[in-house]
Amino acid sequence: MHHMSSAHPFDSGAGAGKIAVVTGASSGIGRATVEQLCATGWRVYALARRAERLDLLAEQTGAVAVPVDICDERSVQSAAERILGETDGMINALVNIAGGAHGADRVLDGKAEDWEWMFRTNVLGTFAMIRAFLPAVRASGEGTVLNLTSTAADAGYEGGAGYNAAKFGERGMTEALRLEEAEHNVRVIEICPGMVKTEEFSRVRLGSEEAAEAVYAGVEKPLTAEDVAQTVVFSLNVAHHVNLDRITLRPVAQASQFKVIRRESR
């Protein structure tokens, strides 16, 4: 028998008694994160715009559905008031999954509205959530802020400039936050997925199912939402003195931003 004070990260009770707020919860990585946090014992507030999807998720997992638009300051504030009223002003983790890409234009052909949407969603939305919930994270005594960025925060690529700019921006904010919050015993974690095939990301970005499918053509096993969520949940459940500053995960077929193994469909 081993006697360890903290539960193993994959124990079903690893998050027992802990409270998490998760954005982007209506689909993809956010949804999978809510499912897995609930399964490891966390009490989860699931935040997204689409109320009917959240209600279904709440029924399936026991999470609490909180409809919110992270790009609307007042919406964020009212969600925070509601949640913090129910949690005595304390949460253990703020998990910022909401984000996304619009368009794949080169800089010269880029659309200002695409860039603005990406900056609002990835940077300002995350910023609004942090401002609203950070005092509650600090109040837990052992809190965590986790931001989901992307390998697009590592290196620019053709057609990626707007998304690169947004994710580089989110990374900069995350790095500054880690320096500012260590003295408050707050962990700041950045998870950077490469190629993930989720139900909506590429469709939202490129506007059609066909264009979205082409992104993954010939790639035998892109990451799934569940794969990324497993890493998110591991980093939240690992002993609090361990800060996984930045985790990059890609499918084996994507050796780098610039090398992807695509096999002919047999």
Short mmCIF file of C-alpha atoms in Angstrom, two decimals, residues 55-233:
data_model
loop_
_atom_site.label_atom_id
_atom_site.label_comp_id
_atom_site.label_asym_id
_atom_site.label_seq_id
_atom_site.Cartn_x
_atom_site.Cartn_y
_atom_site.Cartn_z
CA ASP A 55 -28.57 21.83 -20.38
CA LEU A 56 -28.01 18.49 -22.09
CA LEU A 57 -24.42 18.36 -20.80
CA ALA A 58 -25.63 19.18 -17.29
CA GLU A 59 -28.13 16.31 -17.44
CA GLN A 60 -25.45 13.90 -18.63
CA THR A 61 -22.68 14.92 -16.23
CA GLY A 62 -24.13 16.71 -13.22
CA ALA A 63 -22.32 19.93 -14.17
CA VAL A 64 -24.10 23.24 -13.56
CA ALA A 65 -25.05 25.01 -16.81
CA VAL A 66 -24.33 28.75 -16.91
CA PRO A 67 -25.07 30.44 -20.26
CA VAL A 68 -22.57 33.23 -20.88
CA ASP A 69 -20.94 35.17 -23.71
CA ILE A 70 -17.32 35.66 -22.65
CA CYS A 71 -17.01 38.57 -25.12
CA ASP A 72 -19.70 40.51 -23.24
CA GLU A 73 -18.36 42.03 -20.03
CA ARG A 74 -21.82 42.27 -18.43
CA SER A 75 -22.60 38.64 -19.25
CA VAL A 76 -19.32 37.56 -17.62
CA GLN A 77 -20.01 39.70 -14.56
CA SER A 78 -23.50 38.31 -14.01
CA ALA A 79 -22.22 34.72 -14.44
CA ALA A 80 -19.47 35.44 -11.89
CA GLU A 81 -21.94 36.92 -9.40
CA ARG A 82 -24.19 33.89 -9.70
CA ILE A 83 -21.37 31.32 -9.40
CA LEU A 84 -19.45 33.07 -6.63
CA GLY A 85 -22.71 33.53 -4.72
CA GLU A 86 -23.05 29.73 -4.72
CA THR A 87 -19.40 28.97 -3.88
CA ASP A 88 -18.72 31.45 -1.05
CA GLY A 89 -16.55 33.49 -3.40
CA MET A 90 -14.08 30.67 -3.96
CA ILE A 91 -13.22 28.37 -6.84
CA ASN A 92 -10.25 26.03 -7.30
CA ALA A 93 -9.80 26.30 -11.06
CA LEU A 94 -10.67 28.62 -13.92
CA VAL A 95 -10.36 26.68 -17.16
CA ASN A 96 -10.40 28.94 -20.23
CA ILE A 97 -11.14 26.66 -23.19
CA ALA A 98 -13.32 29.02 -25.25
CA GLY A 99 -11.55 30.40 -28.31
CA GLY A 100 -11.32 29.74 -31.99
CA ALA A 101 -10.19 30.79 -35.44
CA HIS A 102 -11.94 32.63 -38.27
CA GLY A 103 -10.53 32.39 -41.77
CA ALA A 104 -7.23 31.22 -43.20
CA ASP A 105 -6.34 34.26 -45.28
CA ARG A 106 -2.88 35.61 -45.87
CA VAL A 107 -2.23 38.97 -44.26
CA LEU A 108 -2.84 40.94 -47.45
CA ASP A 109 -6.27 39.33 -47.92
CA GLY A 110 -7.16 39.28 -44.24
CA LYS A 111 -10.50 40.61 -43.02
CA ALA A 112 -10.45 43.00 -40.07
CA GLU A 113 -13.68 41.47 -38.72
CA ASP A 114 -12.05 38.02 -38.60
CA TRP A 115 -9.05 39.39 -36.73
CA GLU A 116 -11.29 41.33 -34.34
CA TRP A 117 -13.42 38.26 -33.63
CA MET A 118 -10.32 36.16 -32.90
CA PHE A 119 -8.78 38.80 -30.63
CA ARG A 120 -12.05 39.30 -28.77
CA THR A 121 -12.65 35.59 -28.32
CA ASN A 122 -9.17 34.32 -27.52
CA VAL A 123 -7.62 37.29 -25.71
CA LEU A 124 -10.24 39.71 -24.40
CA GLY A 125 -12.73 36.98 -23.51
CA THR A 126 -10.08 35.09 -21.55
CA PHE A 127 -8.98 38.37 -19.94
CA ALA A 128 -12.57 39.14 -18.87
CA MET A 129 -12.93 35.69 -17.31
CA ILE A 130 -9.64 36.02 -15.44
CA ARG A 131 -10.55 39.44 -14.07
CA ALA A 132 -13.93 38.18 -12.91
CA PHE A 133 -12.73 34.95 -11.28
CA LEU A 134 -9.09 35.42 -10.21
CA PRO A 135 -9.93 36.75 -6.71
CA ALA A 136 -12.00 33.58 -6.17
CA VAL A 137 -9.15 31.39 -7.46
CA ARG A 138 -6.74 33.09 -5.03
CA ALA A 139 -9.25 32.66 -2.21
CA SER A 140 -9.09 28.87 -2.53
CA GLY A 141 -5.48 28.95 -1.29
CA GLU A 142 -4.45 26.42 -3.94
CA GLY A 143 -5.91 27.71 -7.17
CA THR A 144 -5.23 27.18 -10.84
CA VAL A 145 -5.86 29.19 -14.00
CA LEU A 146 -5.56 27.08 -17.14
CA ASN A 147 -5.56 28.68 -20.60
CA LEU A 148 -5.88 26.61 -23.75
CA THR A 149 -3.77 28.22 -26.47
CA SER A 150 -2.44 26.33 -29.49
CA THR A 151 0.69 25.39 -31.36
CA ALA A 152 -0.34 28.50 -33.34
CA ALA A 153 1.07 30.39 -30.33
CA ASP A 154 4.51 28.87 -31.08
CA ALA A 155 5.16 29.75 -34.71
CA GLY A 156 3.51 31.72 -37.47
CA TYR A 157 2.31 29.87 -40.55
CA GLU A 158 0.95 30.97 -43.89
CA GLY A 159 -2.73 31.75 -43.65
CA GLY A 160 -2.54 31.73 -39.86
CA ALA A 161 -1.56 35.33 -39.09
CA GLY A 162 -4.78 36.43 -37.41
CA TYR A 163 -5.03 33.28 -35.32
CA ASN A 164 -1.28 33.39 -34.62
CA ALA A 165 -1.63 37.00 -33.42
CA ALA A 166 -4.52 36.08 -31.11
CA LYS A 167 -2.88 32.98 -29.67
CA PHE A 168 0.54 34.68 -29.31
CA GLY A 169 -1.39 37.39 -27.42
CA GLU A 170 -3.10 34.86 -25.18
CA ARG A 171 0.27 33.23 -24.48
CA GLY A 172 1.82 36.57 -23.50
CA MET A 173 -1.00 37.21 -21.06
CA THR A 174 -0.65 33.69 -19.65
CA GLU A 175 3.10 34.08 -19.07
CA ALA A 176 2.67 37.43 -17.32
CA LEU A 177 -0.11 35.99 -15.17
CA ARG A 178 2.10 33.09 -14.03
CA LEU A 179 4.72 35.55 -12.80
CA GLU A 180 2.13 37.70 -11.05
CA GLU A 181 0.22 34.90 -9.33
CA ALA A 182 2.95 32.55 -8.04
CA GLU A 183 3.12 34.53 -4.79
CA HIS A 184 -0.61 33.82 -4.31
CA ASN A 185 0.01 30.07 -4.74
CA VAL A 186 -1.93 30.14 -8.00
CA ARG A 187 -0.73 27.81 -10.75
CA VAL A 188 -0.97 29.11 -14.30
CA ILE A 189 -1.01 26.39 -16.95
CA GLU A 190 -0.93 26.70 -20.73
CA ILE A 191 -2.06 23.76 -22.86
CA CYS A 192 -1.07 23.99 -26.54
CA PRO A 193 -2.72 21.43 -28.83
CA GLY A 194 -1.69 20.89 -32.43
CA MET A 195 -4.05 19.24 -34.88
CA VAL A 196 -7.28 18.34 -33.08
CA LYS A 197 -10.29 17.10 -35.00
CA THR A 198 -13.37 18.36 -33.17
CA GLU A 199 -16.93 18.72 -34.41
CA GLU A 200 -16.70 22.47 -34.97
CA PHE A 201 -13.27 24.11 -34.89
CA SER A 202 -12.32 23.89 -38.57
CA ARG A 203 -15.91 24.29 -39.73
CA VAL A 204 -16.19 27.57 -37.81
CA ARG A 205 -12.82 28.64 -39.16
CA LEU A 206 -13.30 27.75 -42.82
CA GLY A 207 -17.05 27.98 -43.20
CA SER A 208 -17.85 24.56 -44.66
CA GLU A 209 -17.73 20.88 -43.83
CA GLU A 210 -15.73 20.14 -47.03
CA ALA A 211 -13.03 22.69 -46.27
CA ALA A 212 -12.87 21.42 -42.70
CA GLU A 213 -12.43 17.80 -43.82
CA ALA A 214 -9.57 18.77 -46.15
CA VAL A 215 -7.54 19.98 -43.15
CA TYR A 216 -7.41 16.41 -41.81
CA ALA A 217 -7.21 14.58 -45.16
CA GLY A 218 -4.94 11.56 -44.95
CA VAL A 219 -4.01 12.17 -41.32
CA GLU A 220 -4.68 8.79 -39.77
CA LYS A 221 -5.25 9.87 -36.20
CA PRO A 222 -5.52 13.56 -35.39
CA LEU A 223 -5.99 14.34 -31.70
CA THR A 224 -9.53 14.15 -30.36
CA ALA A 225 -11.23 16.52 -27.92
CA GLU A 226 -11.00 13.71 -25.35
CA ASP A 227 -7.21 13.47 -25.79
CA VAL A 228 -6.75 17.17 -25.07
CA ALA A 229 -9.23 17.12 -22.19
CA GLN A 230 -7.32 14.23 -20.61
CA THR A 231 -4.18 16.39 -20.53
CA VAL A 232 -6.12 19.38 -19.17
CA VAL A 233 -7.62 17.26 -16.41
#
